[in-house]
């Protein structure tokens, strides 16, 4: 939000500098993100002076140029070659001297240099209004009044004052401050001074010759609707003061009527809309909803299909405006407009927000209506705008003020105790000062007992509805910096559950980052198209867009989107990991689970002079997964084939019957959803289960054995349905003390084997930590392994 320093000073009488005001605003909660010196006219007319054309003769080598002698108040007259047809001796003009930078309305700024034009020296430029940003006309040079003093700076003659523009980061709860009046309120409360509002006492109704009938059909969406008619206006360019005031805050001038509505919007925070009264068919204004699918063309000349829930302003035959959001292409103010119907309303915030979001429209008006405007401001804003329109466009008020307000919005009423104020702030503030701050914030004290205040908060303060809200208001005006930091800190010790989540997360992050991975952090909101079961998805009631309408149920697609983004920018070799939550709902019970994901794609090793690039494989991913579990000392898991639709194939590690991790190449259907055309390997950990497993680990010291380990291999023929995990479990149950490790080093399936069979080659590491193993002991272990593998898995030992 942009705020003008000079405009603020029309509401408050203070000698505080712009920098001091900036500190006050930030201290009271309206954070000033930037403060810059600005001019209403680009360049501030620097270097331009008022000159007097003493001589004007035709250029000897041109049929349209003139050679002039211009007095600019210096020791010598300037010779300037000018091509304007209207230049003549005796005129007072604006002159850009050598070295001046000129800022035209269109085109890039340029600097005036001493030059020769067709043989004649030229020491400056006599300016047209569009060449210096004072207007759009290029019919000729600007000819000033004969009384204009020669040699005076142009910025002084045109009374251009430097201004300062604040860029305020307005938080959503501070709708009351979305105007110069609202911002001035906070400053006045802090400085303990009064507010000077615009004077509307001169407002009067001339006649009722242009009365428009207004019918409000939807009172819920439009609790208050006010309006009046002004006739006999002249739509034209706005006066300089109005254009300058709007230009400072970045508003482009359109015409005098529209500029006044924008002026009042940014001055008082009340959106207004001006309709061409002669375009109101049937002389009726209807505040209503139209049938679903009604086509309406807005000011940007886009045909939009209306929802039955969109509140519209229409006439007897058709809609004219999307209430509180955007006007129509035919009913707005045009150059030929002679009468206007001026609307000032209080619309339901939720209705406006849904309509604006539905049509993808964001305007200054909808910004304010969505957050809540002041229902008591509509009539005052009407009178203020009417007086300004009469000032800049003429005309007269030709109707009574229409004001439909069947159920007035009541102020928020509640009690506040001094005890709670002191307790929450942490300091005892004098009661008189508390009451002074409350009154300065336009909050009414209706009753006071010894320790309690009964308050009525005006309805425009939509964020102050409870006692704690008032305490916050008192604190921000009193000053956060005025609350002393206590010299004593009291704390209590809490036993936190071990291991700490952050500690484990940091361990894994360090490990993966050291191995070339990058961490990603994605939005928890995602598109419903990624959901396999929308019935269990947590849906957003008011989504920002169709791409952010559900909470994510997996970390897969956020990672794939990051991969697609990078691959589209020629980054093909990627290693990502992410910690995040996934969400679901079942039987109206919501759950969120902490997950941990890993992504690999592209090449595992870069191309070198002596080797080609090697693509990532399933085993690169498995090595990472096994390394993580080994790092965390999780060893009791069981491997199984993965049965996940999002994976083309893969493994899952189970821990006590629960899935600890699943991993493998991502299925083609999932890749297609995220527009990824390269193979991606993905691992998905149940991080809550990982933490549980780490919590159960006990650190047991064990000396490194002094005695050697022995390896024995077995080649066996087994059914294709038998997995390595089953074989490993059988082996570990068979020999718990001496068997240290089981691994598979060869797998064969082919036509040389019986149907339904495959060949596994397993290695067994056997070791006794107390003594050297004998051949007899080793053979005994191997015989038991052969017997149990054959009995439980049907394994045939190949010799």
Short mmCIF file of N, CA and C in Angstrom, two decimals, residues 101-250:
data_model
loop_
_atom_site.label_atom_id
_atom_site.label_comp_id
_atom_site.label_asym_id
_atom_site.label_seq_id
_atom_site.Cartn_x
_atom_site.Cartn_y
_atom_site.Cartn_z
N UNK A 101 17.87 17.21 -18.01
CA UNK A 101 17.27 15.96 -18.47
C UNK A 101 15.76 16.15 -18.52
N UNK A 102 15.18 15.85 -19.67
CA UNK A 102 13.76 16.04 -19.90
C UNK A 102 13.07 14.67 -19.87
N UNK A 103 11.91 14.62 -19.19
CA UNK A 103 11.15 13.38 -19.04
C UNK A 103 9.82 13.50 -19.77
N UNK A 104 9.76 13.06 -21.03
CA UNK A 104 8.51 13.16 -21.79
C UNK A 104 7.47 12.16 -21.30
N UNK A 105 6.20 12.42 -21.65
CA UNK A 105 5.12 11.52 -21.27
C UNK A 105 5.32 10.15 -21.90
N UNK A 106 5.73 10.13 -23.15
CA UNK A 106 6.02 8.86 -23.82
C UNK A 106 7.46 8.90 -24.33
N UNK A 107 8.13 7.78 -24.27
CA UNK A 107 9.52 7.74 -24.70
C UNK A 107 10.47 7.84 -23.53
N UNK A 108 11.75 7.70 -23.84
CA UNK A 108 12.78 7.68 -22.82
C UNK A 108 13.26 9.11 -22.49
N UNK A 109 13.70 9.34 -21.26
CA UNK A 109 14.27 10.66 -20.92
C UNK A 109 15.50 10.96 -21.78
N UNK A 110 15.74 12.24 -22.04
CA UNK A 110 16.93 12.62 -22.81
C UNK A 110 17.48 13.93 -22.25
N UNK A 111 18.76 14.15 -22.49
CA UNK A 111 19.45 15.32 -21.95
C UNK A 111 19.67 16.36 -23.04
N UNK A 112 19.41 17.61 -22.73
CA UNK A 112 19.57 18.71 -23.68
C UNK A 112 21.06 19.04 -23.83
N UNK A 113 21.50 19.08 -25.09
CA UNK A 113 22.90 19.42 -25.38
C UNK A 113 22.96 20.62 -26.32
N UNK A 114 24.07 21.35 -26.24
CA UNK A 114 24.29 22.44 -27.18
C UNK A 114 24.60 21.84 -28.55
N UNK A 115 23.89 22.30 -29.55
CA UNK A 115 24.03 21.69 -30.86
C UNK A 115 23.82 22.71 -31.97
N UNK A 116 24.05 22.26 -33.21
CA UNK A 116 23.75 23.07 -34.38
C UNK A 116 22.66 22.39 -35.18
N UNK A 117 21.61 23.13 -35.51
CA UNK A 117 20.49 22.61 -36.28
C UNK A 117 20.43 23.36 -37.60
N UNK A 118 20.84 22.65 -38.64
CA UNK A 118 20.91 23.22 -39.99
C UNK A 118 21.71 24.52 -40.00
N UNK A 119 22.84 24.47 -39.33
CA UNK A 119 23.77 25.60 -39.37
C UNK A 119 23.58 26.64 -38.29
N UNK A 120 22.50 26.58 -37.50
CA UNK A 120 22.25 27.57 -36.46
C UNK A 120 22.45 26.92 -35.08
N UNK A 121 23.17 27.63 -34.21
CA UNK A 121 23.40 27.12 -32.85
C UNK A 121 22.10 27.13 -32.07
N UNK A 122 21.94 26.07 -31.25
CA UNK A 122 20.76 25.98 -30.39
C UNK A 122 21.23 25.64 -28.98
N UNK A 123 20.84 26.49 -28.00
CA UNK A 123 21.35 26.36 -26.64
C UNK A 123 20.25 25.97 -25.64
N UNK A 124 19.34 25.14 -26.08
CA UNK A 124 18.27 24.71 -25.18
C UNK A 124 17.07 24.24 -25.98
N UNK A 125 15.93 24.13 -25.29
CA UNK A 125 14.70 23.70 -25.95
C UNK A 125 13.51 24.40 -25.32
N UNK A 126 12.64 24.97 -26.18
CA UNK A 126 11.37 25.52 -25.71
C UNK A 126 10.38 24.36 -25.70
N UNK A 127 9.73 24.10 -24.56
CA UNK A 127 9.05 22.83 -24.32
C UNK A 127 7.55 22.87 -24.55
N UNK A 128 7.05 21.74 -25.07
CA UNK A 128 5.62 21.47 -25.09
C UNK A 128 5.28 20.73 -23.79
N UNK A 129 3.99 20.70 -23.42
CA UNK A 129 3.62 20.14 -22.13
C UNK A 129 3.88 18.64 -22.05
N UNK A 130 3.74 17.91 -23.16
CA UNK A 130 3.98 16.47 -23.09
C UNK A 130 5.46 16.13 -23.03
N UNK A 131 6.30 17.11 -23.39
CA UNK A 131 7.74 16.87 -23.37
C UNK A 131 8.32 16.95 -21.96
N UNK A 132 7.57 17.54 -21.05
CA UNK A 132 8.08 17.69 -19.67
C UNK A 132 7.14 17.04 -18.65
N UNK A 133 6.17 16.27 -19.14
CA UNK A 133 5.32 15.51 -18.23
C UNK A 133 4.19 16.29 -17.61
N UNK A 134 3.86 17.47 -18.14
CA UNK A 134 2.78 18.27 -17.56
C UNK A 134 1.44 18.06 -18.25
N UNK A 135 1.40 17.24 -19.25
CA UNK A 135 0.16 16.99 -19.99
C UNK A 135 0.43 16.08 -21.16
N UNK A 136 -0.59 15.92 -21.99
CA UNK A 136 -0.46 15.02 -23.13
C UNK A 136 -0.50 15.76 -24.47
N UNK A 137 -0.71 17.06 -24.44
CA UNK A 137 -0.83 17.83 -25.69
C UNK A 137 0.53 18.06 -26.33
N UNK A 138 0.56 17.90 -27.67
CA UNK A 138 1.77 18.21 -28.43
C UNK A 138 1.43 19.11 -29.62
N UNK A 139 0.40 19.94 -29.42
CA UNK A 139 -0.01 20.83 -30.50
C UNK A 139 0.99 21.95 -30.72
N UNK A 140 1.80 22.20 -29.73
CA UNK A 140 2.80 23.27 -29.83
C UNK A 140 3.44 23.48 -28.48
N UNK A 141 4.27 24.53 -28.37
CA UNK A 141 4.92 24.80 -27.10
C UNK A 141 3.91 25.32 -26.09
N UNK A 142 4.26 25.21 -24.80
CA UNK A 142 3.41 25.78 -23.75
C UNK A 142 3.61 27.30 -23.73
N UNK A 143 2.51 28.02 -23.84
CA UNK A 143 2.56 29.48 -23.75
C UNK A 143 1.94 29.87 -22.42
N UNK A 144 2.75 30.49 -21.56
CA UNK A 144 2.32 30.81 -20.20
C UNK A 144 1.66 32.18 -20.14
N UNK A 145 1.09 32.44 -19.00
CA UNK A 145 0.47 33.75 -18.77
C UNK A 145 1.54 34.84 -18.84
N UNK A 146 1.14 35.99 -19.31
CA UNK A 146 2.10 37.10 -19.49
C UNK A 146 2.72 37.54 -18.18
N UNK A 147 2.07 37.21 -17.06
CA UNK A 147 2.60 37.62 -15.75
C UNK A 147 3.66 36.67 -15.21
N UNK A 148 3.94 35.58 -15.92
CA UNK A 148 4.92 34.61 -15.44
C UNK A 148 6.29 35.26 -15.31
N UNK A 149 6.93 35.17 -14.16
CA UNK A 149 8.23 35.84 -13.93
C UNK A 149 9.37 35.13 -14.66
N UNK A 150 10.16 35.89 -15.40
CA UNK A 150 11.28 35.34 -16.15
C UNK A 150 12.39 34.90 -15.20
N UNK A 151 12.99 33.76 -15.49
CA UNK A 151 14.11 33.25 -14.70
C UNK A 151 13.71 32.40 -13.51
N UNK A 152 12.41 32.36 -13.19
CA UNK A 152 11.96 31.54 -12.06
C UNK A 152 11.98 30.06 -12.47
N UNK A 153 12.37 29.21 -11.52
CA UNK A 153 12.37 27.78 -11.79
C UNK A 153 10.95 27.31 -12.10
N UNK A 154 10.84 26.42 -13.08
CA UNK A 154 9.52 25.94 -13.48
C UNK A 154 8.82 25.21 -12.34
N UNK A 155 9.57 24.48 -11.51
CA UNK A 155 8.93 23.74 -10.42
C UNK A 155 8.34 24.69 -9.39
N UNK A 156 8.95 25.89 -9.25
CA UNK A 156 8.39 26.89 -8.33
C UNK A 156 7.17 27.56 -8.96
N UNK A 157 7.24 27.82 -10.26
CA UNK A 157 6.12 28.47 -10.93
C UNK A 157 4.88 27.57 -10.92
N UNK A 158 5.09 26.27 -11.17
CA UNK A 158 3.95 25.34 -11.18
C UNK A 158 3.64 24.79 -9.79
N UNK A 159 4.38 25.29 -8.79
CA UNK A 159 4.15 24.92 -7.39
C UNK A 159 4.22 23.41 -7.19
N UNK A 160 5.28 22.84 -7.74
CA UNK A 160 5.52 21.41 -7.52
C UNK A 160 6.25 21.22 -6.20
N UNK A 161 5.67 20.47 -5.32
CA UNK A 161 6.30 20.20 -4.03
C UNK A 161 6.82 18.78 -4.01
N UNK A 162 8.03 18.63 -3.51
CA UNK A 162 8.55 17.28 -3.32
C UNK A 162 7.68 16.56 -2.31
N UNK A 163 7.51 15.29 -2.52
CA UNK A 163 6.70 14.48 -1.60
C UNK A 163 7.50 13.25 -1.24
N UNK A 164 7.01 12.52 -0.25
CA UNK A 164 7.63 11.26 0.16
C UNK A 164 6.56 10.17 0.11
N UNK A 165 6.94 9.05 -0.44
CA UNK A 165 5.98 7.96 -0.59
C UNK A 165 6.40 6.79 0.30
N UNK A 166 5.46 6.35 1.15
CA UNK A 166 5.69 5.19 2.01
C UNK A 166 5.10 3.95 1.34
N UNK A 167 5.87 2.90 1.29
CA UNK A 167 5.35 1.59 0.88
C UNK A 167 5.15 0.80 2.16
N UNK A 168 3.86 0.56 2.49
CA UNK A 168 3.53 -0.08 3.76
C UNK A 168 3.11 -1.53 3.51
N UNK A 169 3.71 -2.44 4.24
CA UNK A 169 3.32 -3.85 4.16
C UNK A 169 2.10 -4.08 5.03
N UNK A 170 0.94 -3.85 4.47
CA UNK A 170 -0.31 -3.92 5.23
C UNK A 170 -0.69 -5.36 5.50
N UNK A 171 -0.83 -5.71 6.78
CA UNK A 171 -1.24 -7.06 7.13
C UNK A 171 -2.74 -7.22 6.91
N UNK A 172 -3.21 -8.46 6.64
CA UNK A 172 -4.63 -8.65 6.29
C UNK A 172 -5.61 -8.18 7.34
N UNK A 173 -5.21 -8.14 8.62
CA UNK A 173 -6.16 -7.76 9.67
C UNK A 173 -6.35 -6.24 9.78
N UNK A 174 -5.51 -5.45 9.10
CA UNK A 174 -5.57 -4.00 9.27
C UNK A 174 -6.28 -3.35 8.09
N UNK A 175 -7.49 -3.80 7.78
CA UNK A 175 -8.27 -3.19 6.70
C UNK A 175 -8.58 -1.75 7.01
N UNK A 176 -8.67 -1.39 8.30
CA UNK A 176 -9.00 -0.02 8.67
C UNK A 176 -7.91 0.97 8.28
N UNK A 177 -6.70 0.49 8.03
CA UNK A 177 -5.58 1.37 7.71
C UNK A 177 -5.32 1.46 6.21
N UNK A 178 -6.22 0.91 5.38
CA UNK A 178 -6.00 0.89 3.94
C UNK A 178 -6.41 2.20 3.28
N UNK A 179 -6.01 3.31 3.88
CA UNK A 179 -6.31 4.64 3.34
C UNK A 179 -5.44 5.65 4.07
N UNK A 180 -5.42 6.88 3.56
CA UNK A 180 -4.66 7.93 4.25
C UNK A 180 -5.31 8.29 5.58
N UNK A 181 -6.64 8.28 5.62
CA UNK A 181 -7.33 8.55 6.87
C UNK A 181 -7.01 7.49 7.90
N UNK A 182 -7.06 6.21 7.52
CA UNK A 182 -6.77 5.13 8.45
C UNK A 182 -5.34 5.17 8.95
N UNK A 183 -4.40 5.47 8.05
CA UNK A 183 -3.00 5.56 8.47
C UNK A 183 -2.80 6.75 9.40
N UNK A 184 -3.46 7.87 9.08
CA UNK A 184 -3.34 9.07 9.92
C UNK A 184 -3.88 8.81 11.32
N UNK A 185 -4.90 7.94 11.44
CA UNK A 185 -5.48 7.65 12.75
C UNK A 185 -4.42 7.10 13.71
N UNK A 186 -3.61 6.16 13.20
CA UNK A 186 -2.58 5.57 14.06
C UNK A 186 -1.53 6.61 14.47
N UNK A 187 -1.14 7.45 13.52
CA UNK A 187 -0.15 8.48 13.84
C UNK A 187 -0.71 9.45 14.87
N UNK A 188 -1.97 9.87 14.69
CA UNK A 188 -2.60 10.80 15.62
C UNK A 188 -2.73 10.20 17.01
N UNK A 189 -3.07 8.91 17.07
CA UNK A 189 -3.18 8.25 18.38
C UNK A 189 -1.83 8.19 19.07
N UNK A 190 -0.77 7.93 18.31
CA UNK A 190 0.57 7.85 18.89
C UNK A 190 1.03 9.23 19.37
N UNK A 191 0.76 10.27 18.56
CA UNK A 191 1.22 11.62 18.91
C UNK A 191 0.26 12.34 19.85
N UNK A 192 -0.89 11.71 20.13
CA UNK A 192 -1.91 12.29 21.01
C UNK A 192 -2.41 13.63 20.47
N UNK A 193 -2.72 13.64 19.16
CA UNK A 193 -3.26 14.83 18.51
C UNK A 193 -4.55 14.45 17.81
N UNK A 194 -5.27 15.44 17.31
CA UNK A 194 -6.54 15.20 16.67
C UNK A 194 -6.41 14.93 15.18
N UNK A 195 -7.53 14.51 14.59
CA UNK A 195 -7.63 14.24 13.15
C UNK A 195 -8.49 15.33 12.52
N UNK A 196 -8.03 15.86 11.40
CA UNK A 196 -8.82 16.84 10.64
C UNK A 196 -9.41 16.15 9.43
N UNK A 197 -10.72 15.97 9.44
CA UNK A 197 -11.38 15.33 8.30
C UNK A 197 -11.74 16.37 7.25
N UNK A 198 -11.93 15.93 5.99
CA UNK A 198 -12.37 16.87 4.95
C UNK A 198 -13.72 17.49 5.33
N UNK A 199 -13.89 18.75 5.00
CA UNK A 199 -15.13 19.46 5.30
C UNK A 199 -16.16 19.20 4.19
N UNK A 200 -17.31 18.66 4.56
CA UNK A 200 -18.37 18.39 3.58
C UNK A 200 -19.62 19.22 3.87
N UNK A 201 -19.45 20.25 4.67
CA UNK A 201 -20.62 21.06 5.05
C UNK A 201 -21.22 21.81 3.87
N UNK A 202 -20.44 21.99 2.80
CA UNK A 202 -20.95 22.72 1.63
C UNK A 202 -21.84 21.85 0.74
N UNK A 203 -21.94 20.56 1.07
CA UNK A 203 -22.77 19.69 0.24
C UNK A 203 -24.23 20.11 0.30
N UNK A 204 -24.86 20.16 -0.87
CA UNK A 204 -26.29 20.47 -0.91
C UNK A 204 -26.92 19.80 -2.12
N UNK A 205 -28.20 19.56 -1.99
CA UNK A 205 -28.98 18.96 -3.08
C UNK A 205 -29.66 20.08 -3.84
N UNK A 206 -29.33 20.23 -5.14
CA UNK A 206 -29.88 21.32 -5.95
C UNK A 206 -31.32 21.03 -6.36
N UNK A 207 -31.59 19.81 -6.78
CA UNK A 207 -32.94 19.44 -7.22
C UNK A 207 -33.04 17.92 -7.25
N UNK A 208 -34.19 17.41 -7.64
CA UNK A 208 -34.39 15.95 -7.72
C UNK A 208 -34.84 15.55 -9.12
N UNK A 209 -34.33 16.28 -10.13
CA UNK A 209 -34.77 16.07 -11.51
C UNK A 209 -34.21 14.79 -12.12
N UNK A 210 -33.18 14.20 -11.51
CA UNK A 210 -32.54 13.02 -12.11
C UNK A 210 -32.55 11.85 -11.12
N UNK A 211 -33.63 11.69 -10.43
CA UNK A 211 -33.73 10.63 -9.43
C UNK A 211 -33.76 9.25 -10.10
N UNK A 212 -32.93 8.34 -9.58
CA UNK A 212 -32.87 6.96 -10.08
C UNK A 212 -33.45 6.05 -9.01
N UNK A 213 -34.36 5.16 -9.41
CA UNK A 213 -34.94 4.22 -8.46
C UNK A 213 -33.93 3.10 -8.17
N UNK A 214 -33.72 2.83 -6.88
CA UNK A 214 -32.77 1.79 -6.46
C UNK A 214 -33.53 0.71 -5.70
N UNK A 215 -33.30 -0.54 -6.10
CA UNK A 215 -33.94 -1.69 -5.45
C UNK A 215 -32.84 -2.67 -5.03
N UNK A 216 -32.75 -2.93 -3.75
CA UNK A 216 -31.76 -3.88 -3.23
C UNK A 216 -32.47 -5.20 -2.95
N UNK A 217 -32.19 -6.21 -3.78
CA UNK A 217 -32.84 -7.50 -3.63
C UNK A 217 -32.06 -8.43 -2.70
N UNK A 218 -30.74 -8.32 -2.72
CA UNK A 218 -29.91 -9.20 -1.88
C UNK A 218 -29.31 -8.37 -0.76
N UNK A 219 -30.04 -8.27 0.35
CA UNK A 219 -29.59 -7.44 1.48
C UNK A 219 -28.47 -8.11 2.26
N UNK A 220 -28.37 -9.43 2.18
CA UNK A 220 -27.31 -10.12 2.91
C UNK A 220 -25.94 -9.81 2.31
N UNK A 221 -25.86 -9.79 0.97
CA UNK A 221 -24.60 -9.49 0.31
C UNK A 221 -24.36 -7.99 0.23
N UNK A 222 -25.39 -7.19 0.39
CA UNK A 222 -25.26 -5.73 0.34
C UNK A 222 -26.00 -5.12 1.53
N UNK A 223 -25.40 -5.18 2.72
CA UNK A 223 -26.10 -4.67 3.91
C UNK A 223 -26.40 -3.17 3.85
N UNK A 224 -25.56 -2.41 3.14
CA UNK A 224 -25.84 -0.97 2.99
C UNK A 224 -25.50 -0.55 1.57
N UNK A 225 -26.43 0.19 0.96
CA UNK A 225 -26.22 0.67 -0.41
C UNK A 225 -26.69 2.11 -0.49
N UNK A 226 -25.76 3.01 -0.84
CA UNK A 226 -26.07 4.44 -0.91
C UNK A 226 -25.70 4.96 -2.29
N UNK A 227 -26.37 6.05 -2.71
CA UNK A 227 -26.06 6.62 -4.01
C UNK A 227 -26.76 7.94 -4.21
N UNK A 228 -26.30 8.68 -5.19
CA UNK A 228 -26.94 9.94 -5.59
C UNK A 228 -26.61 10.20 -7.05
N UNK A 229 -27.30 11.19 -7.62
CA UNK A 229 -27.11 11.55 -9.03
C UNK A 229 -26.54 12.96 -9.12
N UNK A 230 -25.59 13.14 -10.03
CA UNK A 230 -25.03 14.46 -10.32
C UNK A 230 -25.21 14.71 -11.81
N UNK A 231 -25.81 15.82 -12.16
CA UNK A 231 -26.11 16.16 -13.56
C UNK A 231 -25.34 17.39 -13.99
N UNK A 232 -25.19 17.50 -15.32
CA UNK A 232 -24.54 18.68 -15.89
C UNK A 232 -23.04 18.69 -15.76
N UNK A 233 -22.42 17.53 -15.69
CA UNK A 233 -20.96 17.48 -15.54
C UNK A 233 -20.29 17.53 -16.90
N UNK A 234 -19.01 17.84 -16.89
CA UNK A 234 -18.19 17.81 -18.10
C UNK A 234 -17.01 16.88 -17.86
N UNK A 235 -16.98 15.76 -18.57
CA UNK A 235 -15.88 14.80 -18.42
C UNK A 235 -14.69 15.31 -19.22
N UNK A 236 -13.59 15.51 -18.55
CA UNK A 236 -12.40 16.05 -19.20
C UNK A 236 -11.17 15.64 -18.41
N UNK A 237 -10.04 16.18 -18.80
CA UNK A 237 -8.79 15.89 -18.11
C UNK A 237 -8.83 16.49 -16.71
N UNK A 238 -8.27 15.79 -15.75
CA UNK A 238 -8.27 16.27 -14.37
C UNK A 238 -7.34 17.47 -14.22
N UNK A 239 -7.62 18.33 -13.26
CA UNK A 239 -6.70 19.43 -12.99
C UNK A 239 -5.35 18.89 -12.50
N UNK A 240 -4.34 19.73 -12.59
CA UNK A 240 -2.98 19.30 -12.29
C UNK A 240 -2.84 18.79 -10.85
N UNK A 241 -3.48 19.47 -9.89
CA UNK A 241 -3.33 19.05 -8.49
C UNK A 241 -3.84 17.63 -8.25
N UNK A 242 -4.94 17.28 -8.93
CA UNK A 242 -5.51 15.95 -8.75
C UNK A 242 -4.64 14.89 -9.41
N UNK A 243 -4.14 15.17 -10.60
CA UNK A 243 -3.26 14.22 -11.27
C UNK A 243 -1.97 14.01 -10.48
N UNK A 244 -1.46 15.11 -9.93
CA UNK A 244 -0.21 15.00 -9.15
C UNK A 244 -0.42 14.18 -7.89
N UNK A 245 -1.52 14.42 -7.21
CA UNK A 245 -1.78 13.70 -5.96
C UNK A 245 -1.88 12.20 -6.20
N UNK A 246 -2.55 11.80 -7.29
CA UNK A 246 -2.68 10.38 -7.61
C UNK A 246 -1.37 9.80 -8.12
N UNK A 247 -0.62 10.62 -8.88
CA UNK A 247 0.64 10.13 -9.47
C UNK A 247 1.64 9.74 -8.39
N UNK A 248 1.64 10.45 -7.26
CA UNK A 248 2.59 10.17 -6.19
C UNK A 248 2.42 8.75 -5.66
N UNK A 249 1.18 8.27 -5.61
CA UNK A 249 0.94 6.91 -5.09
C UNK A 249 0.77 5.90 -6.23
N UNK A 250 1.18 6.29 -7.44
CA UNK A 250 1.22 5.35 -8.55
C UNK A 250 -0.08 5.12 -9.26
#
